[in-house]
Amino acid sequence: MITPRRTRLLRTPDLAGFRERLVECARALDPLRAAHTFVLVPTRGSGEQLRRTIEDCVLRSAGAACVLPMIGTRADLYDTLASRLRDLPRVLSGFEREVMLGAAARDAEDAGLPPPFHLRPALLAELLSLYDQVRRQGRSVDDFARLVTTELEAAAELDRGASQLLEQTRFVVATFRGYESRLADAELKDEHLVREAVLGEAAGRPLRHVVITVGDRLSDPEGLWPADVAMLTTVAGLEAIDVISTDALLGAGYLDRLRLALVGMEEVQGQAPARLPVLVVPGKPEGLPPPTGSPTGSSQTIFAYRDREDELEGVARRLKALRRDGRRTRLDRHALVVARPLPYLYLARAVLGGAGIPFETLDTLPLAAEPYAAALDLVIEFVATEFTRGAMTALLRSPHFRFTFDGREITRAEICQADVALAEGRYLGGFDRLVRIAGEAEALPAVRAAGAAASLLAPLEQRHPLVDQVERLITFLVTHDRPPAAEAPERDRRQRVQAAVMGALSGLAEAYRRHDPSATGSVADLGPAIRRWLGAQTFAARTGEAGLQIVDAQAARFGDFDDVQLMGLVDGEWPERPRRNIFYPPLLLSQLEPNRPEQVDLHRERDLLRAGRAAFRDLVGLARARTLVSTFALEADAVVEPSVLADDLPTFGLATETSIVDPSVRVFVHEALEVAPQITSSLAAPAAEWARLRIADPARAKALALQSPRFRGEAGPWNMPRVSVSRLETYLKCPFQFYAKNVLRLDEEPEDEVTRSPLERGRFLHELFETFFHEWQLRGHGRITPDTIGEARELFTEVCQPALASLGAAEAGLERALLLGSAVAPGIADRVFAMEAERPLDIRRRLMEYALDDAFTFAAADGSTRTVRLRAKIDRVDLLADGTFRLIDYKTSYVMDKKIALQLPIYSACVRERLSKEEGREFPVVGEAMYLSFEGQKSVVALQAKGKTTAELIAEAEHRLVGALDDIAAGHYPPRPIQKSLCKMCAFVTVCRTPGGIQDPPGAEAPSGGDEDLSGIGDE
């Protein structure tokens, strides 16, 4: 039996009346009635904003009290209705629904209905969204099959696209039916079966009153579907339905659709608006250039900025100017209304925090944006990249995880040592190789910890039951969790995020266990699924502190503010671009629409645009006092167009007020130092004291600074943990670059590589030639001669084939041409073979990847000696027929400047000493030492200099090596590049103090050096 009910449309002229209606509704409720009243809002943030508005209005009077009704979203409404049924149903979670649909899709594929695409987690989510769209239109799967198939079959014989869509439809229908069959077998319910249950039986405690503040799907992205409206109009026990909407939205087509859906609806007209806000427009100060945020035309009504950051800086400048002019209002009465909250929330901490303006948001945030959720991605990446060094180091350094060795936690210094050691050992990944390295007796603690972590996660590389894979991931997170300190400010938030992430993983594991235990997969399948789920989950957390409000466009309708700025008015956000179905075109899906199916698609775009304009018109009138509208021109360096809604502003008939923001208003610390007179009170004590001296007496400040050794690159004594010749060459190239890399452990900005990294390609070439020469020697060959070059090329081509097969087709073709050459240029192999063929001495034996690990003695320039332990691998040492040896160092292209080169002379001396011990005879000085460049301008760069013998060159290199070691130990790291051009390519130029030291100030009234110098000097 359908309960007699009162259905009303409460019309309001604007959002002020909209809020008043909601407050009146809350005031009129007694405690019993409030417990059975549900206010339907679009988002959780909207619900929080509405609660705050009701509390502020109702509790403003002394002694006032109010019992709030239930406030929630459409999903909350279904949960409430399900919880009030006499036979409480078991409602599926989102994880369970997607897992069941995935199992049904595999069953359809096994039954001979393959999908025309690879089933990935994101596509399963879209498929489930399509199913929901069909059911929410009030249609069954049979209706979908009949309507879509009939439309496609008529064109399938002549249209290939229609034929493919028909095959897709057969798969989709089979999947949907399999999903519904699994639901019935398990006696479980989803949203649609809950709706049927609510309509099929009377609730034990039915809802009595529903207040609808959202539109329908054509006017509101979070609005009601036809099936929702049908349920509300027929559910037993519901006595009253109140729809609250503004005249602007109703006039955009929503009213006509409401009258069709709610027959007999009573319409109650609201009072005329009592006031309209003033529209603030940008102006130009007399005699001054246009300030940031001002367009060129004085008739414009919208503030234009460069990007979102510039837009937020304009907000800070305006609010500071209001305070300076004595117009003090509560910051929580100011609101920034945004269509996309996340970009602004990320920027607000830096921009508004730097200006000293507190801000707050009540919106829910994506769970994936939280640091702990991002740390989970490090675990997945560690396995997905096959345990590469970069992924391993990032995981070990994560502050959210704890790794131990011998009962103690490994330190960051040990992680850095392991990173350097693995890089020098040319470790590029692979579980077997990592475990082998970690099992060596001399393995570093961080490497051992990484090996243990990899052993725990290694099964994720192979296909296993997904329930086991998820539980293995949970075990790792629990085992290596590092809880934050009790006094950490973000401790509570981190614990809540961790609980949410662990709950999501546990829910996913339980879903596989219950509904698809036979599903198998590796990290390639599990990783995207987890990333998508974390991206879809939201995290309710208040951000910031009480102050300026940052609200999304949906939640703003429920707030009460004095000043409002509509931010980021760009195309695609205002109005929001409608989301399209990826499987079918809109015209085909319009067959499912109830009412006027033949007209729906023709009017859809028009209705969406009209609804967007109406919502914008309402938001412009949201404020009690003033409204501003702003846009920007660049998004991630891409040009964006202003929204077409900006053209509607002059038609709203609002009074305008010109805003002239004085550019002399200083908001940020750097502005206090850049503009005369300089203000130093905002700086910390040491920096403020030095800044005052710099301003008052620049010459004395410079003289004092130059007296400090720290300004000449002195950092204090430091012991080099392990001597590396290549790192010493870095010191000789530029001491400060060595300091940044090895002492400070600053990371260089990684480059995006579309193919293998230079290190990976270098390792590929080294291993290729090592394999070739090993095979060449096994076949009884010695030196490559002009007569055997052809045979060598044939063998090299044979050796190349399996190595090139491991690369992609395009990369393999390019690498083959580089290795073997072409008609226009010789290849890398030709360079290597020609080097041997041009030299007459036979080769007795080739020592490939010759290892050095011993203590060696080197002479200093003053005649003293130093004993240094060196570890290195030399690419190649040839033992020649005349009893000497040839040392070869492969280079992909770049060859070190001979003025600072150490590898050839130092390695030559070390190899001579080692070979003398191994051979039992005194080796002469190296016969030849060379860099063999694979792709450089010169293929052979020999160790030689005009007028100097090899022994003299080795002695000079030893002097440089000992001098560099002494300077490093003393902490001498001046910014002294061997060539000034190196600074242009240096990754650490932003933290380097250039060789000129502290410069004189450009003017008497300006501080010298700016903020960058002040930060360094203040540390003195």
Tab-separated table of C-alpha atoms in Angstrom, residues 810-988:
chain	number	residue	atom	x	y	z
A	810	ALA	CA	61.737	-0.089	-32.217
A	811	GLU	CA	64.615	0.129	-29.719
A	812	ALA	CA	66.144	-3.134	-30.981
A	813	GLY	CA	66.213	-1.820	-34.545
A	814	LEU	CA	67.943	1.398	-33.483
A	815	GLU	CA	70.438	-0.433	-31.273
A	816	ARG	CA	71.244	-2.916	-34.072
A	817	ALA	CA	72.101	-0.055	-36.408
A	818	LEU	CA	74.318	1.580	-33.762
A	819	LEU	CA	76.128	-1.669	-32.980
A	820	LEU	CA	76.623	-3.042	-36.483
A	821	GLY	CA	76.629	0.185	-38.453
A	822	SER	CA	74.960	1.047	-41.732
A	823	ALA	CA	75.798	2.163	-45.231
A	824	VAL	CA	76.428	5.737	-44.036
A	825	ALA	CA	78.288	5.196	-40.752
A	826	PRO	CA	80.392	2.512	-39.034
A	827	GLY	CA	79.026	0.825	-35.923
A	828	ILE	CA	80.301	0.519	-32.383
A	829	ALA	CA	81.686	-2.940	-33.170
A	830	ASP	CA	83.749	-1.484	-36.032
A	831	ARG	CA	85.389	0.978	-33.612
A	832	VAL	CA	86.316	-1.766	-31.151
A	833	PHE	CA	87.598	-4.164	-33.810
A	834	ALA	CA	89.513	-1.441	-35.648
A	835	MET	CA	91.344	-0.471	-32.458
A	836	GLU	CA	92.779	-4.009	-32.189
A	837	ALA	CA	93.427	-4.443	-35.898
A	838	GLU	CA	95.480	-1.218	-36.048
A	839	ARG	CA	97.878	-2.418	-33.319
A	840	PRO	CA	100.558	-4.975	-34.234
A	841	LEU	CA	101.112	-6.676	-30.876
A	842	ASP	CA	99.339	-9.971	-30.279
A	843	ILE	CA	97.165	-10.432	-27.233
A	844	ARG	CA	98.027	-13.314	-24.942
A	845	ARG	CA	94.934	-12.991	-22.758
A	846	ARG	CA	92.072	-10.576	-22.156
A	847	LEU	CA	90.992	-9.898	-18.553
A	848	MET	CA	87.376	-8.679	-18.681
A	849	GLU	CA	85.813	-6.799	-15.729
A	850	TYR	CA	89.154	-6.975	-13.900
A	851	ALA	CA	88.488	-6.369	-10.174
A	852	LEU	CA	90.660	-4.329	-7.823
A	853	ASP	CA	90.147	-4.530	-4.062
A	854	ASP	CA	93.317	-3.840	-2.150
A	855	ALA	CA	95.392	-1.194	-0.402
A	856	PHE	CA	97.688	0.815	-2.713
A	857	THR	CA	100.345	3.407	-1.934
A	858	PHE	CA	100.414	6.752	-3.758
A	859	ALA	CA	102.904	9.617	-3.674
A	860	ALA	CA	101.967	13.175	-2.747
A	861	ALA	CA	103.434	16.293	-4.312
A	862	ASP	CA	105.551	16.958	-1.193
A	863	GLY	CA	107.186	13.531	-1.396
A	864	SER	CA	105.098	11.889	1.318
A	865	THR	CA	102.950	8.841	0.649
A	866	ARG	CA	99.380	7.763	1.360
A	867	THR	CA	98.058	4.224	1.567
A	868	VAL	CA	94.529	4.039	0.221
A	869	ARG	CA	92.190	1.082	-0.159
A	870	LEU	CA	90.595	1.066	-3.592
A	871	ARG	CA	87.719	-1.023	-4.933
A	872	ALA	CA	87.019	-0.873	-8.644
A	873	LYS	CA	86.235	-2.896	-11.751
A	874	ILE	CA	88.276	-2.191	-14.864
A	875	ASP	CA	86.487	-2.853	-18.128
A	876	ARG	CA	89.369	-4.634	-19.824
A	877	VAL	CA	93.070	-5.440	-19.399
A	878	ASP	CA	94.947	-7.030	-22.337
A	879	LEU	CA	98.150	-8.962	-21.604
A	880	LEU	CA	100.329	-8.368	-24.652
A	881	ALA	CA	102.944	-10.550	-26.337
A	882	ASP	CA	105.863	-8.254	-25.398
A	883	GLY	CA	105.201	-8.714	-21.675
A	884	THR	CA	103.403	-5.414	-21.175
A	885	PHE	CA	99.683	-4.822	-20.738
A	886	ARG	CA	97.054	-2.566	-22.278
A	887	LEU	CA	94.380	-0.991	-20.056
A	888	ILE	CA	91.064	-0.085	-21.701
A	889	ASP	CA	88.212	1.882	-20.132
A	890	TYR	CA	84.976	1.794	-22.137
A	891	LYS	CA	83.021	5.041	-22.412
A	892	THR	CA	79.631	5.374	-24.075
A	893	SER	CA	80.457	8.869	-25.341
A	894	TYR	CA	81.867	11.304	-22.745
A	895	VAL	CA	85.597	11.152	-21.953
A	896	MET	CA	86.957	12.931	-18.848
A	897	ASP	CA	89.166	15.980	-19.348
A	898	LYS	CA	92.830	14.871	-19.261
A	899	LYS	CA	93.680	17.681	-16.825
A	900	ILE	CA	91.698	16.007	-14.052
A	901	ALA	CA	91.379	12.414	-15.311
A	902	LEU	CA	92.431	9.841	-12.722
A	903	GLN	CA	91.038	6.511	-13.883
A	904	LEU	CA	93.570	5.651	-16.601
A	905	PRO	CA	96.767	6.648	-14.740
A	906	ILE	CA	95.684	5.428	-11.285
A	907	TYR	CA	94.282	2.153	-12.596
A	908	SER	CA	97.452	1.660	-14.633
A	909	ALA	CA	99.604	1.921	-11.510
A	910	CYS	CA	97.290	-0.359	-9.510
A	911	VAL	CA	97.020	-2.990	-12.244
A	912	ARG	CA	100.800	-3.015	-12.685
A	913	GLU	CA	101.231	-3.670	-8.948
A	914	ARG	CA	98.542	-6.385	-8.934
A	915	LEU	CA	99.820	-8.145	-12.059
A	916	SER	CA	103.359	-8.130	-10.702
A	917	LYS	CA	102.128	-10.046	-7.648
A	918	GLU	CA	99.982	-12.444	-9.694
A	919	GLU	CA	102.603	-13.149	-12.401
A	920	GLY	CA	105.527	-13.315	-9.985
A	921	ARG	CA	107.591	-10.862	-12.014
A	922	GLU	CA	108.019	-7.113	-12.215
A	923	PHE	CA	105.747	-5.691	-14.893
A	924	PRO	CA	107.037	-2.667	-16.782
A	925	VAL	CA	105.049	0.541	-16.886
A	926	VAL	CA	101.781	0.100	-18.749
A	927	GLY	CA	102.355	-0.378	-22.444
A	928	GLU	CA	99.187	1.501	-23.420
A	929	ALA	CA	96.186	2.960	-21.596
A	930	MET	CA	93.188	4.363	-23.397
A	931	TYR	CA	89.575	5.414	-23.231
A	932	LEU	CA	87.637	3.551	-25.932
A	933	SER	CA	84.587	5.670	-26.736
A	934	PHE	CA	81.674	3.856	-28.366
A	935	GLU	CA	79.955	6.963	-29.754
A	936	GLY	CA	82.230	9.950	-29.030
A	937	GLN	CA	83.899	12.108	-31.648
A	938	LYS	CA	87.208	10.241	-31.170
A	939	SER	CA	87.071	6.502	-30.705
A	940	VAL	CA	90.447	6.252	-28.903
A	941	VAL	CA	91.738	8.764	-26.344
A	942	ALA	CA	95.137	7.576	-25.084
A	943	LEU	CA	96.954	8.370	-21.850
A	944	GLN	CA	99.607	10.654	-23.251
A	945	ALA	CA	100.727	14.266	-23.200
A	946	LYS	CA	103.282	16.138	-25.246
A	947	GLY	CA	106.723	16.093	-23.656
A	948	LYS	CA	105.743	13.773	-20.779
A	949	THR	CA	106.311	10.094	-20.235
A	950	THR	CA	103.679	7.683	-18.973
A	951	ALA	CA	105.471	7.471	-15.622
A	952	GLU	CA	105.308	11.253	-15.268
A	953	LEU	CA	101.587	11.268	-16.081
A	954	ILE	CA	100.972	8.580	-13.445
A	955	ALA	CA	102.964	10.526	-10.878
A	956	GLU	CA	100.952	13.701	-11.579
A	957	ALA	CA	97.701	11.745	-11.218
A	958	GLU	CA	98.868	10.355	-7.878
A	959	HIS	CA	99.596	13.905	-6.709
A	960	ARG	CA	96.066	14.971	-7.750
A	961	LEU	CA	94.520	11.967	-6.004
A	962	VAL	CA	96.342	12.548	-2.714
A	963	GLY	CA	95.642	16.287	-2.876
A	964	ALA	CA	91.935	15.652	-3.445
A	965	LEU	CA	91.800	13.214	-0.523
A	966	ASP	CA	93.487	15.756	1.764
A	967	ASP	CA	91.131	18.542	0.690
A	968	ILE	CA	88.091	16.332	1.184
A	969	ALA	CA	89.266	15.269	4.638
A	970	ALA	CA	89.761	18.953	5.546
A	971	GLY	CA	86.267	19.806	4.318
A	972	HIS	CA	87.368	22.150	1.528
A	973	TYR	CA	84.511	22.397	-1.007
A	974	PRO	CA	84.692	25.717	-2.859
A	975	PRO	CA	82.354	26.204	-5.849
A	976	ARG	CA	85.232	25.961	-8.333
A	977	PRO	CA	84.188	24.216	-11.570
A	978	ILE	CA	87.029	23.376	-13.920
A	979	GLN	CA	84.963	24.996	-16.667
A	980	LYS	CA	82.358	27.716	-16.116
A	981	SER	CA	80.085	26.038	-18.667
A	982	LEU	CA	79.568	23.143	-16.238
A	983	CYS	CA	77.375	25.393	-14.074
A	984	LYS	CA	74.741	25.546	-16.821
A	985	MET	CA	74.184	21.782	-16.639
A	986	CYS	CA	74.734	21.307	-12.901
A	987	ALA	CA	71.834	19.793	-10.947
A	988	PHE	CA	72.835	21.688	-7.786
